[in-house]
Amino acid sequence: MKQFLLAGVISMVTASGAFADDVLGVWKTEVDDGAYAHISMAQCGTKICGVISRTFDGSGETKADSIGKKLVWDMVPNGGGKYSKGKIWQPSTDKIFKSKMALSGNSLKVSGCVGPICKKQTWSRVQ
């Protein structure tokens, strides 16, 4: 009985790796205030978060102070490529928006609102 239970647990753990979230990886933001970034999206517990991994401006790659900072956090996967109840930080305004995302292939539609002000971008997959 113990061997059967152990085999079941091992099967569940192994199978859970096969259900990795498609949004994980690196995404390129749209240009905002003359700059854009690469965001590394990862699993953060049961939610999704994204950290600024590289930054760029009109002349190429830069080493902005925002590298390593969370840009997206607390994003809840709803299935079907939809995510909600997250937060997103806009570095150019230093504002935090309530956010949601929708994944479609190699495009990620990200939107967020602060009160009546809403913004959206479509990010593209880097890797």
mmCIF file of C-alpha atoms in Angstrom:
data_model
loop_
_atom_site.group_PDB
_atom_site.id
_atom_site.type_symbol
_atom_site.label_atom_id
_atom_site.label_comp_id
_atom_site.label_asym_id
_atom_site.label_seq_id
_atom_site.Cartn_x
_atom_site.Cartn_y
_atom_site.Cartn_z
ATOM 1 C CA MET A 1 0.000 0.000 0.000
ATOM 2 C CA LYS A 2 2.829 2.414 0.849
ATOM 3 C CA GLN A 3 4.496 1.690 -2.498
ATOM 4 C CA PHE A 4 1.224 2.367 -4.334
ATOM 5 C CA LEU A 5 0.778 5.692 -2.511
ATOM 6 C CA LEU A 6 4.385 6.704 -3.165
ATOM 7 C CA ALA A 7 4.025 5.843 -6.867
ATOM 8 C CA GLY A 8 0.878 7.990 -7.029
ATOM 9 C CA VAL A 9 2.610 10.970 -5.430
ATOM 10 C CA ILE A 10 5.597 10.644 -7.767
ATOM 11 C CA SER A 11 3.256 10.477 -10.777
ATOM 12 C CA MET A 12 1.418 13.621 -9.687
ATOM 13 C CA VAL A 13 4.644 15.564 -9.131
ATOM 14 C CA THR A 14 6.050 14.451 -12.480
ATOM 15 C CA ALA A 15 2.805 15.263 -14.311
ATOM 16 C CA SER A 16 2.549 18.738 -12.779
ATOM 17 C CA GLY A 17 5.762 19.716 -14.577
ATOM 18 C CA ALA A 18 4.043 18.961 -17.884
ATOM 19 C CA PHE A 19 1.452 21.666 -17.195
ATOM 20 C CA ALA A 20 3.936 24.554 -17.126
ATOM 21 C CA ASP A 21 2.239 27.876 -17.814
ATOM 22 C CA ASP A 22 2.668 29.139 -21.396
ATOM 23 C CA VAL A 23 3.158 32.733 -20.222
ATOM 24 C CA LEU A 24 6.464 31.848 -18.546
ATOM 25 C CA GLY A 25 9.557 33.135 -20.318
ATOM 26 C CA VAL A 26 10.833 36.500 -21.541
ATOM 27 C CA TRP A 27 8.583 39.159 -23.058
ATOM 28 C CA LYS A 28 9.398 42.454 -24.812
ATOM 29 C CA THR A 29 7.212 45.395 -23.779
ATOM 30 C CA GLU A 30 6.061 48.137 -26.124
ATOM 31 C CA VAL A 31 7.999 51.396 -26.120
ATOM 32 C CA ASP A 32 6.902 53.675 -23.264
ATOM 33 C CA ASP A 33 8.442 57.122 -22.868
ATOM 34 C CA GLY A 34 11.193 56.217 -25.359
ATOM 35 C CA ALA A 35 12.226 52.965 -23.655
ATOM 36 C CA TYR A 36 11.234 49.322 -23.481
ATOM 37 C CA ALA A 37 12.205 46.294 -21.439
ATOM 38 C CA HIS A 38 12.446 42.536 -21.380
ATOM 39 C CA ILE A 39 10.290 41.026 -18.638
ATOM 40 C CA SER A 40 11.087 37.570 -17.266
ATOM 41 C CA MET A 41 7.771 35.978 -16.315
ATOM 42 C CA ALA A 42 7.914 33.214 -13.707
ATOM 43 C CA GLN A 43 5.778 31.169 -11.375
ATOM 44 C CA CYS A 44 5.565 32.832 -7.937
ATOM 45 C CA GLY A 45 3.786 30.271 -5.810
ATOM 46 C CA THR A 46 0.368 29.776 -7.413
ATOM 47 C CA LYS A 47 0.534 33.148 -9.189
ATOM 48 C CA ILE A 48 2.587 34.696 -11.998
ATOM 49 C CA CYS A 49 5.083 37.520 -11.590
ATOM 50 C CA GLY A 50 7.444 39.328 -13.927
ATOM 51 C CA VAL A 51 10.798 40.987 -13.288
ATOM 52 C CA ILE A 52 12.588 43.513 -15.495
ATOM 53 C CA SER A 53 15.589 41.615 -16.864
ATOM 54 C CA ARG A 54 16.928 43.995 -19.545
ATOM 55 C CA THR A 55 16.235 47.602 -20.547
ATOM 56 C CA PHE A 56 16.602 49.463 -23.847
ATOM 57 C CA ASP A 57 16.234 52.968 -25.268
ATOM 58 C CA GLY A 58 16.636 54.444 -28.764
ATOM 59 C CA SER A 59 20.401 53.877 -28.715
ATOM 60 C CA GLY A 60 20.314 50.246 -27.564
ATOM 61 C CA GLU A 61 20.599 48.321 -24.314
ATOM 62 C CA THR A 62 20.887 50.330 -21.109
ATOM 63 C CA LYS A 63 21.540 49.460 -17.483
ATOM 64 C CA ALA A 64 18.521 51.142 -15.895
ATOM 65 C CA ASP A 65 18.003 51.141 -12.132
ATOM 66 C CA SER A 66 14.760 49.235 -12.703
ATOM 67 C CA ILE A 67 16.553 45.993 -13.691
ATOM 68 C CA GLY A 68 15.655 43.296 -11.180
ATOM 69 C CA LYS A 69 12.492 45.055 -10.000
ATOM 70 C CA LYS A 70 9.071 43.404 -10.199
ATOM 71 C CA LEU A 71 6.931 44.826 -12.963
ATOM 72 C CA VAL A 72 4.069 42.295 -12.690
ATOM 73 C CA TRP A 73 2.943 40.441 -9.565
ATOM 74 C CA ASP A 74 0.005 38.524 -8.054
ATOM 75 C CA MET A 75 -1.335 37.569 -11.508
ATOM 76 C CA VAL A 76 -3.849 34.728 -11.115
ATOM 77 C CA PRO A 77 -4.074 32.170 -13.960
ATOM 78 C CA ASN A 78 -7.736 31.663 -14.948
ATOM 79 C CA GLY A 79 -7.143 29.104 -17.711
ATOM 80 C CA GLY A 80 -7.417 29.586 -21.444
ATOM 81 C CA GLY A 81 -4.520 32.084 -21.467
ATOM 82 C CA LYS A 82 -6.357 34.568 -19.224
ATOM 83 C CA TYR A 83 -4.880 36.124 -16.069
ATOM 84 C CA SER A 84 -6.445 38.546 -13.588
ATOM 85 C CA LYS A 85 -6.252 40.226 -10.179
ATOM 86 C CA GLY A 86 -2.619 41.211 -10.700
ATOM 87 C CA LYS A 87 -0.690 44.430 -10.337
ATOM 88 C CA ILE A 88 1.641 46.102 -12.821
ATOM 89 C CA TRP A 89 4.091 48.933 -12.239
ATOM 90 C CA GLN A 90 4.690 51.560 -14.916
ATOM 91 C CA PRO A 91 8.271 52.796 -14.389
ATOM 92 C CA SER A 92 7.837 55.970 -16.478
ATOM 93 C CA THR A 93 5.088 57.264 -14.138
ATOM 94 C CA ASP A 94 5.904 55.193 -11.022
ATOM 95 C CA LYS A 95 2.220 54.196 -10.865
ATOM 96 C CA ILE A 96 0.834 50.794 -9.947
ATOM 97 C CA PHE A 97 -2.188 49.607 -11.927
ATOM 98 C CA LYS A 98 -4.664 46.787 -11.231
ATOM 99 C CA SER A 99 -3.897 44.485 -14.120
ATOM 100 C CA LYS A 100 -4.978 41.542 -16.233
ATOM 101 C CA MET A 101 -3.376 39.708 -19.149
ATOM 102 C CA ALA A 102 -4.489 37.619 -22.122
ATOM 103 C CA LEU A 103 -2.106 35.254 -23.915
ATOM 104 C CA SER A 104 -2.501 34.419 -27.590
ATOM 105 C CA GLY A 105 0.429 32.512 -29.089
ATOM 106 C CA ASN A 106 3.477 34.769 -28.912
ATOM 107 C CA SER A 107 1.486 37.884 -27.989
ATOM 108 C CA LEU A 108 0.545 38.935 -24.472
ATOM 109 C CA LYS A 109 -2.076 41.677 -24.068
ATOM 110 C CA VAL A 110 -1.445 43.466 -20.787
ATOM 111 C CA SER A 111 -3.876 46.043 -19.434
ATOM 112 C CA GLY A 112 -4.258 47.944 -16.228
ATOM 113 C CA CYS A 113 -6.253 50.683 -14.558
ATOM 114 C CA VAL A 114 -5.775 53.236 -11.783
ATOM 115 C CA GLY A 115 -9.209 54.663 -11.094
ATOM 116 C CA PRO A 116 -10.665 55.831 -14.429
ATOM 117 C CA ILE A 117 -7.263 55.810 -16.187
ATOM 118 C CA CYS A 118 -6.577 52.609 -18.106
ATOM 119 C CA LYS A 119 -3.630 51.666 -20.316
ATOM 120 C CA LYS A 120 -2.769 48.632 -22.399
ATOM 121 C CA GLN A 121 0.140 47.162 -24.313
ATOM 122 C CA THR A 122 0.781 44.079 -26.411
ATOM 123 C CA TRP A 123 4.043 42.352 -25.516
ATOM 124 C CA SER A 124 5.880 39.933 -27.787
ATOM 125 C CA ARG A 125 7.661 36.749 -26.764
ATOM 126 C CA VAL A 126 11.469 36.925 -26.756
ATOM 127 C CA GLN A 127 12.114 33.321 -25.686
#
